[in-house]
Each structure stands twice: as structure tokens, then as C-alpha cells.
Amino acid sequence: MRPTPPKPMQRRKGLLLPMALLSLLSLSVIGSIHAQAPSPRHEFRGVWIATVDNIDWPSRKGLPVDSQKAEFVRLLDLYRSLGMNAVVMQIRPSADAFYPSQYEPWSEWLTGTQGRPPSPYYDPLAFMVEESHKRGIEFHAWLNPYRAVFNTKTSSVAPTHVSRVHPEWFLDYGGKRYFDPGHPEAQAFVTKVVSDIVERYDVDAIHFDDYFYPYRVTGKEFPDTSTYRRFHRGLPIDAWRRSNVDSIILSLNRAIKSVRPGCRFGISPFGVWRNRDRDERGSDTRAGQTNYDDLYADILLWLKEGWIDYVAPQLYWEFGHPNAPFEVLLDWWSRNSHGKPCYIGLGYYKAGGKGAWGDRTQLPRQLEAIRNTPNIDGAIYFSGKTFLKNPLGWNDSLRNHYHSVPALVAPAPTAPAAMLPSPVLADIRLSDRNRVSFNVNAPDGSSDRLRKVAVYAVTNPQEGVKGARLLAVSPYSRSVPFTIDCPEDAGAVRLLVTYVDADNRESPLDGEGTPKMRLSKSTQGSWELR
């Protein structure tokens, strides 16, 4: 469950980054072969950026367009400096849009009034996708599936909003207005919205959060009795509700893949599927509400059937939590991901809080546990603005230790093999500081789907490419400069260069056409090209 936003804190004007950092990001990519912390070659490192109620971006409603753009770029540069390789960006928080849509009005959290376009006009989604990809960062478009009006008393609701055009598709509950998940036309509408995004924008994934049927409000039942009577198909009401959510997940999967097979579909559920006291397959937890029994979201079915491409359970609890221990749920999801990538949602927003979240070791221990647990493929941090405060120095831990070495996002298990071109090395030169510099140039006719250039080092000839270490990753361009520090503790090194495409497929690490550079140390201790 997404946390209730805290009272707004005073924001740092402009989200400024140090000038030295901004300068570094614009120079050639620098890598080092020595003094690296252990790090996996493939690891998802994402950040949720929430727009609802202006939690993360933009910092306020109606922020001038230039300031909106500057804020987003500075966030991206900060995340890149921390080793992140993905953003999960909320573009449809309440049946509204952070992009021009024929189906839904402009979001009030962008311009201040729902339905009002930005002025001067621009397309925020196109801008955000382009700026993310420029930095080698994946863009996952985050949509809330069923929430339509955030606050029925105070929200701005445009005359063209679907809840005004088709009020029969909606139900009010707990002060909010929701699409009725059991109404077939409501399901079809949400599917059309998603198809439109995938058709028009080069997003890497469509991402849904945990709000399916809403979290229960004490003493109030979700008011879908009339819909149930019309469409129940002979099912008990709980099974009918689950079947409604199943059907839209399947519909969305088919719609996304029919438009662009490489676009992934991910779900970030509440961290507990079911408690064990309700189902022997459930986790040893005592959560007050669960996906299966209260939100009517059968995540395990979707994973098993291949209806979603990844799962990102929100494990916003600490080690030893009395009702939902982090370690118990981490192990449970590792055993129940059904072969799909599993990224753990971490509660970064809690850093510096009371109790366990005031412990400086809490996040490092969680990251160590993630890396040492099978079938867990990375993490996503909630939420984006927390990084502006560097709570408990955890930004420094990420930058200098856990993310000091870059990582690639693993290709989907179902992705077909790629036929990527081989990069070309040029302008190779050694400096007296034992640095080798070179350019990676694209051959003629290279695909416009190339996204990244990766450089590896092999220092143990006996291990060969199996022991290759990822040194540096840069966004793709026709010519990419690299500077690599040679190792102090080895006598020879072999550098390998690969391309990575939009589906995270990589050219062969040691193929016949893979660019290779051999360096060895002379008896005088200086490095030489071989």
C-alpha cells in the first residue's frame, strides 16, 4: 500500500545538484578495474516517482513549464549519479494524464486545473521518456488502474473526465471515486488507455501499483452489489471480484503485446499475497489486509500464467516486524515468483524514522539480503524525493558501495535472441597515469533500437569471459568516449565492449566480432597496448 503522504516538507529550490556532479555526467564515462565492491552484472535499480498529490514531481501544481523540466532533469541526474538504471514514473494517477490523451484530461497535479494543458505547450511524457533514455535509464509508465477521483470533495474534475461522461461506470468509496472493476465497459476503457500509451510512446514497461479493489474502509462494504447482480456469472462475490481483476490483467497483457511485444507489463502489489492462516501457500505473516482476500488480486495466478512480466512487491517493513517481517516476505516471494523477475519495493521514505528505521544498518542489510536471495533481481525505492535528503547517508552507501559498479537490467526470459552489430574501437590511447582512453563508434546501418554501450574487464585468463566484470555503462550514441583506470593488482587485462538494445538484449560478450583490447604491464610497471 502506498503510504499516506506526510505533510509537505520545505523543498530544496530547484532540486540543485553540485556543479561538480553535473560536470562529471557530461564528460566521458570513467571506469576503474580495481577497488570495486561485489556487484551483480544484472540488477534492476529503480525509483518510483509519484505525481499524485505532487508527492515527488512536479513540486507543486501549476509549476512553470521550464521549472517542471528542470526539476525532472535534476532528479534524473541525481538518480544516475546513484547508479539507478530505471524510473517508474506515475503518468496517470486518477484517470487523468501527464500527456495529451484523447481519452482523459490533463492532470490537475501538472497544471493546477484538470483539463488545462501546459503553457507553453509540451508533451511531458515524450520529454520524460527522451530524457531518461538519454541517460541510459529505463522508463516504466506507472498507471493507477481504477482510481478516478482522488478526493470527491476537493479534486478538480474536468467536464470531459470519464466519470462525468459515463457516471454509470463508477462507484464512490472512502471519499474517492473508482472505476467499477466488475463493469465490462470500464475494463475496456482502461485497456484502450493503456494501448494508446504503448502505441504512441517508447516506454519500456507499463506498471500498475497495488490499488485494484480498494483497501477496505472499516465498517463499509464496497458498493458493487448492483453490478454483481448484473454480471455475477453464477460466481460467489469474492470469486467474481477476483475474476474481474484477472480479466483486466489478461486483457492488458494481450493489448500491450499486440502493439509492442518487447514492452513489459509489471505489477507492484501489496507485500502480502495471503497469510498462512488462510492458505497453506501463504506467508507466515499476520497482515490486516492482503492482495487475495481484500484487494481481490491473485498475483500468483498472473505470474504462473505469464500474464505479467515482472512483480515488484512492496516490502516496506523492517527485519523482525511483528506482523510482516522483511526477511520472511523476501524468502516467500523468492519461492513464489514463478520464474519471473522479482524486484523488491523498499520503503526508503521511512529512513531516519523511529525505531528500526532510525538504524543506519537497516537498508544495507536489506540490500545484502536481496543480493543473497535466489530469484530476486533488484529493488525499487519509494519514493523519489527522499533521495534529495540523503537520509542516514544512504545515498552515499549506494553511490560508493552498493551501486559503485553499474548494472544492466536483465532481458526478459522470453526475449528472442538479438542480432546486434559489433561496436568499433577508435582513438585508443594510454596516458602516463595508467589510464586507457578510447571511443566506441557505431558501424554504418546500426539499429535505432540500441540503448547502451557496456565495457567489461577480464583479469584472470583462466576464467575467461565467465569472470568478466562490468566496468562502465553509457547511453548509446554514434560515438561514446570511455576512460578506464588500469588495475594496480594485475599484470594483464582484456577489455570487451558490447551493445545493449531497448529489450535489454546484449551483443555477444566474446563473439567473433566483439571488440577486444589487450593491455599488459611492463617490467617497469607501466601499461602497454598489445
Short mmCIF file of C-alpha atoms in Angstrom, two decimals:
data_model
loop_
_atom_site.label_atom_id
_atom_site.label_comp_id
_atom_site.label_asym_id
_atom_site.label_seq_id
_atom_site.Cartn_x
_atom_site.Cartn_y
_atom_site.Cartn_z
CA MET A 1 0.00 0.00 0.00
CA ARG A 2 1.34 3.44 -0.86
CA PRO A 3 1.86 5.47 2.30
CA THR A 4 -0.33 8.44 3.08
CA PRO A 5 1.78 11.41 2.02
CA PRO A 6 3.31 13.21 5.01
CA LYS A 7 2.73 16.89 5.48
CA PRO A 8 4.75 18.74 2.84
CA MET A 9 8.30 19.50 3.88
CA GLN A 10 10.17 22.56 2.76
CA ARG A 11 11.63 21.63 -0.61
CA ARG A 12 15.06 22.45 -1.88
CA LYS A 13 14.52 25.08 -4.51
CA GLY A 14 15.26 23.71 -7.94
CA LEU A 15 16.45 20.34 -6.56
CA LEU A 16 20.02 21.56 -7.10
CA LEU A 17 22.89 19.13 -7.59
CA PRO A 18 26.56 20.00 -7.04
CA MET A 19 28.14 21.53 -10.15
CA ALA A 20 30.96 19.01 -9.95
CA LEU A 21 28.44 16.19 -10.32
CA LEU A 22 26.72 17.82 -13.27
CA SER A 23 30.11 18.30 -14.95
CA LEU A 24 31.04 14.65 -14.39
CA LEU A 25 27.81 13.48 -16.00
CA SER A 26 28.63 15.35 -19.19
CA LEU A 27 32.18 14.01 -19.61
CA SER A 28 33.42 10.70 -20.92
CA VAL A 29 32.43 7.65 -18.92
CA ILE A 30 35.11 6.75 -16.38
CA GLY A 31 35.56 3.23 -15.06
CA SER A 32 38.01 1.53 -12.75
CA ILE A 33 39.17 -2.08 -12.81
CA HIS A 34 40.26 -2.12 -9.18
CA ALA A 35 38.72 -1.38 -5.79
CA GLN A 36 35.20 -2.46 -6.77
CA ALA A 37 32.52 -3.67 -4.40
CA PRO A 38 30.94 -7.01 -5.31
CA SER A 39 28.04 -6.30 -7.64
CA PRO A 40 25.86 -8.37 -9.97
CA ARG A 41 26.11 -7.80 -13.71
CA HIS A 42 22.30 -7.68 -13.98
CA GLU A 43 20.32 -5.85 -11.32
CA PHE A 44 17.20 -3.70 -11.52
CA ARG A 45 17.74 -0.42 -9.66
CA GLY A 46 14.58 1.66 -9.87
CA VAL A 47 12.94 4.69 -8.26
CA TRP A 48 9.20 5.36 -8.01
CA ILE A 49 8.35 8.96 -8.89
CA ALA A 50 4.83 9.76 -7.66
CA THR A 51 2.81 12.60 -9.16
CA VAL A 52 -0.43 12.10 -7.20
CA ASP A 53 -0.83 14.99 -4.77
CA ASN A 54 2.58 16.24 -6.02
CA ILE A 55 4.39 13.75 -3.79
CA ASP A 56 7.59 13.74 -5.88
CA TRP A 57 7.13 15.69 -9.12
CA PRO A 58 6.33 18.38 -10.02
CA SER A 59 6.96 20.02 -6.66
CA ARG A 60 3.65 21.90 -6.87
CA LYS A 61 0.60 22.30 -9.09
CA GLY A 62 0.97 24.79 -11.89
CA LEU A 63 4.76 24.98 -11.70
CA PRO A 64 6.06 26.84 -14.81
CA VAL A 65 6.98 24.52 -17.67
CA ASP A 66 10.69 25.41 -17.60
CA SER A 67 10.79 24.62 -13.89
CA GLN A 68 8.93 21.33 -14.42
CA LYS A 69 11.52 20.26 -16.96
CA ALA A 70 14.45 21.41 -14.85
CA GLU A 71 13.17 19.56 -11.78
CA PHE A 72 12.75 16.33 -13.70
CA VAL A 73 16.18 16.52 -15.32
CA ARG A 74 17.85 17.20 -11.99
CA LEU A 75 16.08 14.21 -10.45
CA LEU A 76 17.29 12.00 -13.29
CA ASP A 77 20.85 13.26 -12.90
CA LEU A 78 20.73 12.56 -9.18
CA TYR A 79 19.42 9.03 -9.72
CA ARG A 80 22.02 8.35 -12.39
CA SER A 81 24.77 9.51 -10.03
CA LEU A 82 23.47 6.94 -7.51
CA GLY A 83 23.70 4.10 -10.03
CA MET A 84 19.98 3.77 -10.78
CA ASN A 85 19.00 2.29 -14.14
CA ALA A 86 15.20 2.75 -14.14
CA VAL A 87 12.48 5.17 -13.12
CA VAL A 88 8.88 4.14 -12.52
CA MET A 89 7.02 7.31 -13.36
CA GLN A 90 3.37 7.90 -12.44
CA ILE A 91 1.69 9.28 -15.57
CA ARG A 92 -2.00 8.50 -14.81
CA PRO A 93 -2.77 8.87 -11.11
CA SER A 94 -6.57 9.38 -11.29
CA ALA A 95 -7.94 8.71 -14.77
CA ASP A 96 -6.06 11.84 -15.81
CA ALA A 97 -2.93 12.25 -17.91
CA PHE A 98 0.59 13.67 -17.91
CA TYR A 99 0.46 13.54 -21.70
CA PRO A 100 -2.01 14.59 -24.41
CA SER A 101 -4.78 11.98 -24.43
CA GLN A 102 -7.95 11.56 -26.45
CA TYR A 103 -9.43 9.62 -23.54
CA GLU A 104 -8.51 11.53 -20.37
CA PRO A 105 -7.91 15.16 -19.37
CA TRP A 106 -4.64 16.77 -18.34
CA SER A 107 -3.84 16.14 -14.67
CA GLU A 108 -4.56 18.80 -12.08
CA TRP A 109 -1.22 17.95 -10.43
CA LEU A 110 0.55 19.17 -13.56
CA THR A 111 -1.23 22.42 -14.37
CA GLY A 112 -3.40 23.10 -11.31
CA THR A 113 -6.74 22.52 -13.02
CA GLN A 114 -7.77 19.23 -14.55
CA GLY A 115 -8.14 19.52 -18.30
CA ARG A 116 -5.87 22.55 -18.66
CA PRO A 117 -2.85 21.86 -20.94
CA PRO A 118 0.63 23.08 -20.03
CA SER A 119 1.55 26.53 -21.30
CA PRO A 120 3.75 26.92 -23.20
CA TYR A 121 2.57 23.62 -24.57
CA TYR A 122 4.73 20.49 -24.42
CA ASP A 123 4.26 16.75 -24.05
CA PRO A 124 5.62 15.82 -20.59
CA LEU A 125 5.60 12.08 -21.27
CA ALA A 126 7.57 12.38 -24.50
CA PHE A 127 10.01 14.71 -22.73
CA MET A 128 10.47 12.37 -19.75
CA VAL A 129 10.98 9.25 -21.89
CA GLU A 130 13.57 11.02 -24.05
CA GLU A 131 15.49 12.46 -21.10
CA SER A 132 15.51 9.09 -19.31
CA HIS A 133 16.78 7.20 -22.35
CA LYS A 134 19.47 9.85 -22.93
CA ARG A 135 20.92 8.80 -19.58
CA GLY A 136 20.60 5.07 -20.12
CA ILE A 137 17.66 4.91 -17.68
CA GLU A 138 14.62 2.77 -18.41
CA PHE A 139 11.20 4.42 -18.28
CA HIS A 140 8.35 2.40 -16.79
CA ALA A 141 4.99 4.17 -17.17
CA TRP A 142 3.12 3.83 -13.89
CA LEU A 143 -0.68 3.93 -14.01
CA ASN A 144 -3.25 3.58 -11.31
CA PRO A 145 -5.79 1.14 -12.78
CA TYR A 146 -9.07 2.06 -11.07
CA ARG A 147 -8.80 5.30 -9.08
CA ALA A 148 -10.74 8.02 -10.91
CA VAL A 149 -11.19 10.89 -8.45
CA PHE A 150 -8.64 11.30 -5.67
CA ASN A 151 -10.96 13.25 -3.39
CA THR A 152 -14.65 13.54 -4.20
CA LYS A 153 -14.93 16.80 -2.21
CA THR A 154 -11.82 18.72 -3.26
CA SER A 155 -10.40 17.30 -6.51
CA SER A 156 -10.58 19.22 -9.75
CA VAL A 157 -12.72 17.17 -12.17
CA ALA A 158 -12.95 18.34 -15.78
CA PRO A 159 -16.27 18.21 -17.69
CA THR A 160 -14.61 15.76 -20.11
CA HIS A 161 -13.47 13.41 -17.36
CA VAL A 162 -14.76 9.89 -17.95
CA SER A 163 -16.52 9.85 -14.56
CA ARG A 164 -18.73 12.70 -15.79
CA VAL A 165 -19.25 11.25 -19.26
CA HIS A 166 -20.03 7.71 -18.01
CA PRO A 167 -21.07 8.00 -14.35
CA GLU A 168 -22.60 4.52 -14.56
CA TRP A 169 -19.07 3.04 -14.65
CA PHE A 170 -18.07 4.45 -11.24
CA LEU A 171 -18.56 3.88 -7.53
CA ASP A 172 -17.73 6.12 -4.55
CA TYR A 173 -15.98 4.58 -1.58
CA GLY A 174 -13.97 6.08 1.27
CA GLY A 175 -14.08 9.60 -0.13
CA LYS A 176 -12.72 8.57 -3.55
CA ARG A 177 -14.32 7.58 -6.85
CA TYR A 178 -13.29 4.33 -8.55
CA PHE A 179 -13.94 2.59 -11.82
CA ASP A 180 -16.26 -0.31 -11.07
CA PRO A 181 -13.95 -3.30 -11.70
CA GLY A 182 -16.94 -5.51 -12.49
CA HIS A 183 -18.25 -3.35 -15.30
CA PRO A 184 -17.09 -4.69 -18.70
CA GLU A 185 -17.14 -1.27 -20.36
CA ALA A 186 -14.97 0.21 -17.61
CA GLN A 187 -12.43 -2.58 -18.16
CA ALA A 188 -12.47 -1.96 -21.92
CA PHE A 189 -11.88 1.76 -21.37
CA VAL A 190 -8.79 1.20 -19.17
CA THR A 191 -7.42 -1.22 -21.78
CA LYS A 192 -7.84 1.41 -24.51
CA VAL A 193 -5.94 3.96 -22.41
CA VAL A 194 -3.01 1.59 -21.98
CA SER A 195 -2.95 0.57 -25.66
CA ASP A 196 -2.84 4.24 -26.63
CA ILE A 197 0.24 4.84 -24.47
CA VAL A 198 2.12 1.84 -25.85
CA GLU A 199 1.27 2.80 -29.42
CA ARG A 200 2.47 6.39 -29.12
CA TYR A 201 5.37 6.32 -26.63
CA ASP A 202 8.60 4.35 -26.39
CA VAL A 203 8.01 3.31 -22.78
CA ASP A 204 9.94 0.28 -21.59
CA ALA A 205 7.07 -1.06 -19.48
CA ILE A 206 3.55 -0.47 -18.26
CA HIS A 207 3.47 -0.61 -14.47
CA PHE A 208 0.42 -0.95 -12.20
CA ASP A 209 0.53 -0.41 -8.44
CA ASP A 210 -1.37 -2.16 -5.63
CA TYR A 211 -4.76 -0.45 -5.89
CA PHE A 212 -7.14 -2.91 -7.56
CA TYR A 213 -10.29 -3.21 -5.50
CA PRO A 214 -9.64 -0.51 -2.87
CA TYR A 215 -8.31 -1.21 0.59
CA ARG A 216 -11.20 -1.86 2.93
CA VAL A 217 -12.65 1.02 4.92
CA THR A 218 -13.69 -0.14 8.40
CA GLY A 219 -17.43 -0.65 8.63
CA LYS A 220 -18.08 -0.02 4.93
CA GLU A 221 -18.56 -2.55 2.14
CA PHE A 222 -17.54 -1.75 -1.41
CA PRO A 223 -20.86 -0.77 -3.10
CA ASP A 224 -20.84 -3.08 -6.12
CA THR A 225 -23.95 -5.15 -5.23
CA SER A 226 -25.88 -3.91 -8.26
CA THR A 227 -23.02 -4.74 -10.63
CA TYR A 228 -22.67 -8.17 -9.08
CA ARG A 229 -26.35 -8.91 -9.67
CA ARG A 230 -25.97 -7.99 -13.37
CA PHE A 231 -22.70 -9.75 -14.16
CA HIS A 232 -22.07 -12.41 -11.49
CA ARG A 233 -21.99 -15.38 -13.93
CA GLY A 234 -23.00 -17.70 -11.08
CA LEU A 235 -19.86 -16.99 -9.02
CA PRO A 236 -19.73 -16.15 -5.30
CA ILE A 237 -18.97 -12.46 -4.88
CA ASP A 238 -15.32 -12.87 -3.76
CA ALA A 239 -14.52 -15.18 -6.66
CA TRP A 240 -16.37 -12.83 -9.03
CA ARG A 241 -14.32 -9.87 -7.86
CA ARG A 242 -11.09 -11.79 -8.37
CA SER A 243 -12.23 -12.86 -11.82
CA ASN A 244 -12.85 -9.20 -12.70
CA VAL A 245 -9.28 -8.26 -11.83
CA ASP A 246 -7.94 -11.38 -13.58
CA SER A 247 -9.78 -10.45 -16.75
CA ILE A 248 -8.39 -6.93 -16.97
CA ILE A 249 -4.83 -8.17 -16.33
CA LEU A 250 -5.19 -10.70 -19.15
CA SER A 251 -6.77 -8.08 -21.41
CA LEU A 252 -3.95 -5.63 -20.73
CA ASN A 253 -1.30 -8.27 -21.37
CA ARG A 254 -2.80 -9.08 -24.75
CA ALA A 255 -3.22 -5.42 -25.68
CA ILE A 256 0.35 -4.48 -24.77
CA LYS A 257 1.93 -7.44 -26.54
CA SER A 258 -0.20 -6.96 -29.66
CA VAL A 259 1.12 -3.42 -30.03
CA ARG A 260 4.74 -3.96 -28.99
CA PRO A 261 5.85 -7.40 -27.79
CA GLY A 262 9.01 -6.03 -26.16
CA CYS A 263 7.10 -3.68 -23.85
CA ARG A 264 6.91 -5.31 -20.43
CA PHE A 265 3.93 -5.38 -18.06
CA GLY A 266 4.73 -5.24 -14.36
CA ILE A 267 2.70 -5.19 -11.17
CA SER A 268 3.74 -3.79 -7.79
CA PRO A 269 1.41 -5.49 -5.30
CA PHE A 270 0.99 -5.03 -1.59
CA GLY A 271 3.68 -7.17 0.01
CA VAL A 272 1.44 -9.95 1.40
CA TRP A 273 -0.41 -12.24 -1.01
CA ARG A 274 -2.20 -14.23 1.75
CA ASN A 275 -1.49 -15.05 5.36
CA ARG A 276 -0.69 -18.67 6.09
CA ASP A 277 -3.62 -18.98 8.49
CA ARG A 278 -5.91 -18.53 5.46
CA ASP A 279 -3.92 -20.59 2.95
CA GLU A 280 -1.02 -23.01 3.41
CA ARG A 281 0.62 -21.41 0.37
CA GLY A 282 0.62 -18.03 2.10
CA SER A 283 3.39 -16.34 4.08
CA ASP A 284 3.97 -16.63 7.82
CA THR A 285 2.52 -13.16 8.39
CA ARG A 286 -0.41 -11.50 10.10
CA ALA A 287 -1.27 -8.72 7.69
CA GLY A 288 -4.59 -6.99 8.36
CA GLN A 289 -5.41 -6.91 4.62
CA THR A 290 -4.00 -8.98 1.77
CA ASN A 291 -3.95 -9.00 -2.02
CA TYR A 292 -6.06 -12.11 -2.44
CA ASP A 293 -8.69 -11.64 0.28
CA ASP A 294 -9.18 -7.86 0.29
CA LEU A 295 -7.85 -6.37 -2.96
CA TYR A 296 -9.01 -9.40 -4.98
CA ALA A 297 -5.65 -9.54 -6.79
CA ASP A 298 -4.40 -13.10 -7.34
CA ILE A 299 -0.79 -12.19 -8.15
CA LEU A 300 0.38 -15.81 -8.12
CA LEU A 301 -2.10 -16.74 -10.85
CA TRP A 302 -0.85 -13.90 -13.07
CA LEU A 303 2.77 -14.95 -12.56
CA LYS A 304 2.03 -18.63 -13.14
CA GLU A 305 0.06 -17.95 -16.33
CA GLY A 306 2.60 -15.46 -17.68
CA TRP A 307 0.11 -12.58 -17.78
CA ILE A 308 2.69 -10.22 -16.25
CA ASP A 309 6.40 -9.89 -16.99
CA TYR A 310 7.66 -8.90 -13.55
CA VAL A 311 6.47 -8.41 -10.00
CA ALA A 312 7.64 -5.73 -7.54
CA PRO A 313 6.12 -6.49 -4.11
CA GLN A 314 6.11 -3.56 -1.70
CA LEU A 315 8.06 -4.79 1.33
CA TYR A 316 8.06 -1.55 3.30
CA TRP A 317 8.69 -3.32 6.62
CA GLU A 318 11.84 -3.89 8.61
CA PHE A 319 13.60 -7.04 9.72
CA GLY A 320 11.69 -8.61 12.59
CA HIS A 321 8.46 -6.66 12.08
CA PRO A 322 5.84 -8.33 14.33
CA ASN A 323 3.24 -8.86 11.56
CA ALA A 324 5.16 -8.73 8.28
CA PRO A 325 8.90 -9.38 8.76
CA PHE A 326 11.01 -8.29 5.80
CA GLU A 327 13.09 -11.46 5.85
CA VAL A 328 10.02 -13.74 5.85
CA LEU A 329 8.41 -11.98 2.89
CA LEU A 330 11.65 -11.74 0.92
CA ASP A 331 12.04 -15.51 1.18
CA TRP A 332 8.36 -16.09 0.34
CA TRP A 333 8.49 -14.02 -2.87
CA SER A 334 11.74 -15.67 -3.93
CA ARG A 335 9.93 -19.03 -3.80
CA ASN A 336 6.76 -17.79 -5.50
CA SER A 337 7.88 -15.63 -8.43
CA HIS A 338 7.26 -18.46 -10.94
CA GLY A 339 10.42 -17.70 -12.91
CA LYS A 340 9.53 -14.04 -13.49
CA PRO A 341 11.85 -11.18 -12.47
CA CYS A 342 11.11 -10.04 -8.93
CA TYR A 343 12.12 -6.55 -7.80
CA ILE A 344 11.66 -5.73 -4.12
CA GLY A 345 9.94 -2.45 -3.26
CA LEU A 346 11.87 -0.77 -0.42
CA GLY A 347 10.49 1.86 1.96
CA TYR A 348 13.21 4.48 1.52
CA TYR A 349 10.75 7.15 2.68
CA LYS A 350 10.92 5.68 6.19
CA ALA A 351 14.65 6.37 6.57
CA GLY A 352 15.52 8.29 9.71
CA GLY A 353 12.21 7.45 11.36
CA LYS A 354 11.60 5.96 14.76
CA GLY A 355 12.69 2.51 15.86
CA ALA A 356 14.14 0.19 13.24
CA TRP A 357 14.16 2.91 10.54
CA GLY A 358 16.50 5.04 12.61
CA ASP A 359 19.04 2.22 12.41
CA ARG A 360 21.71 3.06 9.81
CA THR A 361 22.14 -0.63 9.00
CA GLN A 362 18.51 -1.30 8.05
CA LEU A 363 18.74 -0.54 4.32
CA PRO A 364 22.24 -2.02 3.86
CA ARG A 365 21.06 -5.24 5.49
CA GLN A 366 18.03 -5.34 3.20
CA LEU A 367 20.21 -4.84 0.11
CA GLU A 368 22.60 -7.57 1.24
CA ALA A 369 19.65 -9.91 1.81
CA ILE A 370 18.24 -9.11 -1.66
CA ARG A 371 21.55 -9.93 -3.32
CA ASN A 372 21.94 -13.15 -1.35
CA THR A 373 18.42 -14.45 -2.04
CA PRO A 374 17.79 -16.52 -5.19
CA ASN A 375 15.20 -15.39 -7.75
CA ILE A 376 15.35 -11.76 -6.59
CA ASP A 377 16.54 -9.45 -9.35
CA GLY A 378 16.80 -5.98 -7.83
CA ALA A 379 14.94 -3.26 -5.96
CA ILE A 380 12.72 -0.21 -6.45
CA TYR A 381 12.80 2.63 -3.93
CA PHE A 382 9.77 4.63 -2.73
CA SER A 383 9.81 7.49 -3.15
CA GLY A 384 11.81 9.73 -5.44
CA LYS A 385 12.06 12.92 -3.38
CA THR A 386 13.54 11.06 -0.38
CA PHE A 387 16.88 10.94 -2.18
CA LEU A 388 17.09 14.75 -2.01
CA LYS A 389 17.68 14.48 1.74
CA ASN A 390 20.33 11.69 1.72
CA PRO A 391 18.73 10.14 4.82
CA LEU A 392 21.17 8.45 7.19
CA GLY A 393 23.84 8.84 4.48
CA TRP A 394 22.22 6.02 2.49
CA ASN A 395 22.72 7.87 -0.82
CA ASP A 396 26.45 7.71 -0.10
CA SER A 397 26.23 3.99 0.62
CA LEU A 398 24.53 3.43 -2.73
CA ARG A 399 26.92 5.63 -4.70
CA ASN A 400 30.15 4.45 -3.08
CA HIS A 401 29.41 0.82 -2.33
CA TYR A 402 26.26 -0.97 -3.45
CA HIS A 403 25.96 0.84 -6.80
CA SER A 404 29.60 1.84 -7.29
CA VAL A 405 29.70 -0.56 -10.24
CA PRO A 406 26.98 -0.15 -12.89
CA ALA A 407 24.45 -2.88 -13.61
CA LEU A 408 22.33 -3.77 -16.62
CA VAL A 409 18.66 -4.75 -16.48
CA ALA A 410 18.36 -8.40 -17.44
CA PRO A 411 16.45 -9.16 -20.64
CA ALA A 412 13.05 -10.77 -20.22
CA PRO A 413 13.28 -14.56 -20.08
CA THR A 414 11.05 -14.73 -23.18
CA ALA A 415 13.04 -12.18 -25.22
CA PRO A 416 14.29 -13.67 -28.50
CA ALA A 417 17.98 -13.70 -29.27
CA ALA A 418 19.31 -10.44 -30.67
CA MET A 419 21.42 -9.86 -33.77
CA LEU A 420 23.16 -6.69 -32.65
CA PRO A 421 26.01 -5.01 -34.53
CA SER A 422 29.55 -5.07 -33.15
CA PRO A 423 30.93 -1.76 -31.87
CA VAL A 424 34.15 -0.33 -33.34
CA LEU A 425 37.05 0.87 -31.13
CA ALA A 426 38.85 4.04 -32.19
CA ASP A 427 41.29 6.65 -30.89
CA ILE A 428 42.85 4.28 -28.35
CA ARG A 429 45.48 5.98 -26.21
CA LEU A 430 47.35 5.36 -22.96
CA SER A 431 48.22 8.15 -20.53
CA ASP A 432 51.10 8.33 -18.10
CA ARG A 433 48.59 7.94 -15.30
CA ASN A 434 47.93 4.35 -16.34
CA ARG A 435 44.63 5.23 -17.95
CA VAL A 436 43.42 3.98 -21.29
CA SER A 437 41.01 6.16 -23.27
CA PHE A 438 39.08 5.17 -26.38
CA ASN A 439 35.94 5.86 -28.35
CA VAL A 440 33.25 3.29 -29.16
CA ASN A 441 31.91 4.06 -32.62
CA ALA A 442 28.80 2.61 -34.23
CA PRO A 443 29.17 0.88 -37.60
CA ASP A 444 27.10 2.06 -40.53
CA GLY A 445 23.48 0.92 -40.50
CA SER A 446 23.26 0.47 -36.72
CA SER A 447 19.78 -0.08 -35.30
CA ASP A 448 17.87 2.84 -33.82
CA ARG A 449 16.89 0.44 -31.01
CA LEU A 450 20.37 0.46 -29.45
CA ARG A 451 20.30 1.95 -25.96
CA LYS A 452 23.60 1.36 -24.15
CA VAL A 453 27.31 0.63 -24.54
CA ALA A 454 28.95 -1.61 -21.92
CA VAL A 455 32.64 -2.16 -21.14
CA TYR A 456 33.92 -5.28 -19.35
CA ALA A 457 37.31 -6.34 -17.99
CA VAL A 458 38.85 -9.82 -17.80
CA THR A 459 41.87 -10.00 -15.48
CA ASN A 460 42.04 -13.78 -15.00
CA PRO A 461 42.78 -15.58 -18.29
CA GLN A 462 41.76 -18.92 -16.77
CA GLU A 463 38.24 -17.67 -16.05
CA GLY A 464 37.84 -16.11 -19.49
CA VAL A 465 34.61 -14.22 -20.12
CA LYS A 466 32.92 -16.03 -17.23
CA GLY A 467 34.97 -13.82 -14.93
CA ALA A 468 34.35 -10.62 -16.88
CA ARG A 469 33.45 -7.68 -14.67
CA LEU A 470 31.19 -4.87 -15.83
CA LEU A 471 33.16 -1.63 -15.56
CA ALA A 472 31.14 1.10 -17.20
CA VAL A 473 27.83 1.67 -18.99
CA SER A 474 26.98 4.65 -21.16
CA PRO A 475 23.86 5.67 -23.06
CA TYR A 476 24.24 4.80 -26.73
CA SER A 477 25.33 7.38 -29.28
CA ARG A 478 27.21 7.15 -32.56
CA SER A 479 30.48 7.76 -30.70
CA VAL A 480 30.94 7.22 -26.96
CA PRO A 481 34.18 8.13 -25.13
CA PHE A 482 35.45 5.97 -22.26
CA THR A 483 38.38 6.34 -19.86
CA ILE A 484 39.42 3.28 -17.84
CA ASP A 485 41.87 3.16 -14.92
CA CYS A 486 44.21 0.18 -15.30
CA PRO A 487 44.44 -2.21 -12.33
CA GLU A 488 47.24 -1.98 -9.78
CA ASP A 489 46.98 -5.62 -8.75
CA ALA A 490 47.13 -7.41 -12.12
CA GLY A 491 49.71 -7.89 -14.85
CA ALA A 492 47.33 -8.02 -17.79
CA VAL A 493 43.77 -7.10 -18.66
CA ARG A 494 41.44 -7.64 -21.59
CA LEU A 495 38.66 -5.13 -22.24
CA LEU A 496 35.49 -6.17 -24.06
CA VAL A 497 32.76 -3.91 -25.44
CA THR A 498 29.09 -4.73 -26.13
CA TYR A 499 25.88 -3.04 -27.22
CA VAL A 500 22.56 -3.35 -25.36
CA ASP A 501 19.24 -2.76 -27.13
CA ALA A 502 15.85 -1.49 -25.98
CA ASP A 503 14.82 -5.02 -24.92
CA ASN A 504 17.98 -5.34 -22.79
CA ARG A 505 19.42 -7.90 -25.18
CA GLU A 506 23.21 -7.71 -25.46
CA SER A 507 25.65 -8.39 -28.25
CA PRO A 508 27.92 -11.42 -27.53
CA LEU A 509 30.42 -10.78 -24.79
CA ASP A 510 33.10 -12.80 -26.55
CA GLY A 511 31.77 -13.26 -30.07
CA GLU A 512 33.91 -13.29 -33.17
CA GLY A 513 33.22 -9.61 -33.83
CA THR A 514 33.33 -8.42 -30.20
CA PRO A 515 35.82 -5.55 -29.87
CA LYS A 516 38.74 -6.56 -27.64
CA MET A 517 41.62 -4.58 -26.24
CA ARG A 518 44.59 -6.23 -24.50
CA LEU A 519 46.86 -4.40 -22.12
CA SER A 520 49.78 -5.70 -20.10
CA LYS A 521 52.16 -4.25 -17.55
CA SER A 522 55.82 -3.86 -18.48
CA THR A 523 58.70 -4.72 -16.18
CA GLN A 524 58.94 -1.03 -15.34
CA GLY A 525 55.33 -1.09 -14.12
CA SER A 526 53.74 0.94 -16.91
CA TRP A 527 50.91 -0.34 -19.06
CA GLU A 528 51.21 -1.13 -22.75
CA LEU A 529 48.75 -2.00 -25.50
CA ARG A 530 49.20 -5.48 -27.00
#
